[in-house]
Coordinates of C-alpha atoms in Angstrom, one line a residue:
G1 CA 0.0 0.0 0.0
E2 CA 2.9 2.4 0.5
V3 CA 4.5 1.9 -3.0
A4 CA 1.4 1.4 -5.2
D5 CA -2.2 2.2 -5.6
T6 CA -4.4 -0.9 -5.3
A7 CA -8.1 -1.4 -6.1
L8 CA -10.5 -4.4 -6.3
G9 CA -12.7 -4.6 -9.4
K10 CA -16.4 -4.2 -9.9
M11 CA -18.8 -6.6 -8.2
L12 CA -21.1 -8.0 -10.9
D13 CA -24.8 -7.1 -10.5
K14 CA -27.0 -10.1 -10.7
G15 CA -30.3 -9.6 -12.3
R16 CA -31.6 -8.1 -15.4
D17 CA -30.2 -5.1 -17.2
S18 CA -31.0 -1.7 -15.8
G19 CA -30.2 0.2 -19.1
K20 CA -26.7 1.3 -18.1
P21 CA -24.0 1.2 -20.8
R22 CA -22.2 -2.2 -21.2
V23 CA -18.5 -2.5 -21.2
Q24 CA -16.1 -5.4 -21.7
Y25 CA -14.2 -6.6 -18.6
L26 CA -11.4 -8.8 -17.5
R27 CA -12.0 -11.7 -15.2
N28 CA -9.7 -14.0 -13.1
V29 CA -9.6 -16.5 -15.9
N30 CA -8.2 -14.0 -18.3
V31 CA -5.1 -13.3 -16.2
Q32 CA -2.4 -16.0 -16.5
W33 CA 1.2 -15.8 -15.3
G34 CA 2.8 -13.0 -17.4
R35 CA 0.0 -12.7 -20.0
I36 CA -3.6 -11.6 -20.3
D37 CA -5.9 -13.6 -22.6
A38 CA -8.4 -11.0 -24.0
D39 CA -9.9 -13.4 -26.6
D40 CA -12.8 -14.4 -24.3
L41 CA -14.2 -11.2 -22.7
L42 CA -17.7 -10.7 -21.2
S43 CA -19.6 -7.5 -20.8
M44 CA -21.2 -5.9 -17.8
E45 CA -23.2 -2.8 -17.0
L46 CA -21.2 0.1 -15.8
A47 CA -22.5 3.5 -14.9
D48 CA -20.5 6.4 -16.5
A49 CA -19.7 7.7 -13.0
E50 CA -17.9 4.3 -12.3
R51 CA -15.8 4.2 -15.5
E52 CA -12.7 5.8 -14.1
R53 CA -12.7 3.8 -10.9
F54 CA -12.8 0.4 -12.8
E55 CA -10.8 1.3 -15.8
V56 CA -7.7 -0.8 -16.7
L57 CA -4.9 1.3 -18.2
E58 CA -1.8 0.3 -20.0
G59 CA 0.9 -0.7 -17.5
D60 CA -1.5 -1.7 -14.8
L61 CA -0.7 -5.0 -13.0
L62 CA -3.7 -7.3 -12.6
V63 CA -3.5 -9.8 -9.8
C64 CA -5.8 -12.7 -9.0
E65 CA -7.6 -12.3 -5.7
G66 CA -8.8 -15.9 -5.5
G67 CA -7.9 -19.4 -6.6
E68 CA -4.2 -19.2 -7.5
I69 CA -3.6 -16.0 -5.5
G70 CA -1.0 -13.7 -6.8
R71 CA -1.2 -14.9 -10.4
C72 CA -0.6 -11.7 -12.3
A73 CA 0.1 -10.0 -15.6
I74 CA 0.7 -6.5 -17.0
W75 CA -2.1 -5.0 -19.2
R76 CA -0.5 -3.9 -22.4
G77 CA -3.4 -1.7 -23.4
R78 CA -5.9 -1.4 -26.3
P79 CA -7.8 1.5 -27.8
E80 CA -11.2 0.5 -26.4
Y81 CA -12.2 0.9 -22.7
I82 CA -11.9 -2.2 -20.5
A83 CA -12.9 -2.7 -16.9
F84 CA -12.0 -5.4 -14.4
Q85 CA -14.2 -7.5 -12.0
K86 CA -14.0 -8.0 -8.3
A87 CA -12.0 -11.2 -8.5
L88 CA -9.0 -9.1 -9.6
H89 CA -6.8 -6.5 -7.9
R90 CA -5.5 -3.6 -10.1
I91 CA -2.1 -2.3 -9.0
R92 CA -0.6 0.9 -10.2
P93 CA 2.9 1.2 -8.9
S94 CA 4.3 4.5 -7.8
P95 CA 7.4 5.8 -9.7
V96 CA 9.7 4.1 -7.2
L97 CA 8.4 0.6 -8.2
N98 CA 9.0 -1.0 -11.6
V99 CA 5.8 -2.9 -12.6
R100 CA 7.8 -5.7 -14.2
F101 CA 9.8 -6.1 -11.0
L102 CA 6.6 -6.3 -9.0
R103 CA 5.1 -8.9 -11.4
Y104 CA 8.1 -11.2 -11.0
L105 CA 8.3 -10.6 -7.3
L106 CA 4.7 -11.7 -6.8
E107 CA 5.3 -14.8 -8.9
H108 CA 8.3 -15.6 -6.7
Q109 CA 6.3 -15.0 -3.5
A110 CA 3.5 -17.2 -4.8
N111 CA 6.0 -20.0 -5.5
N112 CA 7.9 -19.7 -2.2
G113 CA 4.8 -19.6 0.0
T114 CA 5.1 -15.9 1.1
L115 CA 1.7 -15.1 -0.4
A116 CA 0.0 -18.1 1.3
A117 CA 0.7 -16.5 4.7
F118 CA -1.5 -13.5 3.6
A119 CA -4.3 -15.6 2.2
T120 CA -7.7 -16.2 3.9
G121 CA -10.2 -19.0 3.3
S122 CA -10.2 -22.6 4.3
T123 CA -11.2 -24.2 0.9
I124 CA -10.3 -21.6 -1.7
A125 CA -7.5 -19.2 -0.9
H126 CA -8.3 -15.5 -1.2
L127 CA -6.0 -12.5 -1.0
P128 CA -8.1 -9.6 0.3
Q129 CA -7.1 -6.1 -0.5
Q130 CA -6.0 -5.3 3.1
Q131 CA -3.7 -8.3 3.0
L132 CA -2.3 -7.4 -0.5
R133 CA -1.3 -4.1 0.9
R134 CA 0.7 -5.7 3.7
I135 CA 2.8 -7.9 1.4
P136 CA 6.5 -6.9 1.8
V137 CA 8.0 -5.4 -1.3
P138 CA 11.8 -5.0 -1.2
L139 CA 12.6 -1.7 -2.9
P140 CA 16.1 -1.6 -4.5
P141 CA 16.9 1.6 -6.5
S142 CA 15.0 1.9 -9.7
D143 CA 18.0 1.2 -11.9
E144 CA 18.7 -2.0 -10.0
Q145 CA 15.1 -3.1 -10.3
H146 CA 15.4 -2.6 -14.1
R147 CA 18.7 -4.6 -14.2
I148 CA 17.2 -7.4 -12.2
V149 CA 14.2 -7.6 -14.6
E150 CA 16.5 -7.4 -17.7
I151 CA 18.7 -10.3 -16.5
L152 CA 15.7 -12.4 -15.4
E153 CA 13.9 -11.9 -18.7
D154 CA 17.1 -12.8 -20.6
H155 CA 17.4 -16.0 -18.7
L156 CA 13.7 -16.8 -19.1
S157 CA 13.9 -16.3 -22.9
R158 CA 16.9 -18.7 -23.1
L159 CA 14.9 -21.3 -21.1
E160 CA 12.0 -20.8 -23.4
A161 CA 14.2 -21.2 -26.5
A162 CA 15.7 -24.4 -25.0
R163 CA 12.2 -25.8 -24.3
T164 CA 11.2 -25.1 -27.9
E165 CA 14.3 -26.8 -29.2
L166 CA 13.7 -29.9 -26.9
D167 CA 10.1 -30.0 -28.1
H168 CA 11.3 -29.8 -31.7
A169 CA 13.9 -32.6 -31.1

């Protein structure tokens, strides 16, 4: 909460249409590790007064609140408006936090069990917004965050190329 603005998405209204404008939105299922699948979008009613609050902007980090907590990806943007539903957190890092650094940090914390300590729920894990804001975020200088991400992505691309070669062989 100290290094980023966080928000939970729009709770879907159950019932029939009330005549408000409809917008496409992102769901938990659309957010995968490191990528957002926007091929299967649904629409919901959203009042004009709520559009800014629930808008997803290029560079926002979307994080799954339930199920596989912490699963996240950076929204790369599109020309049309898009919202997000309550099952997702939207994180807008401050200038001191690199969004790509935070994306990889959350994946690391999901894998090493750090996020599980912040989860609630006995059957399906959930990461409430108050708990999300309590997650420790180491904050190296901006240039160091950038170097960490560049090195990590270089190694990951080499691993992906090796996997492709193995599959081909």
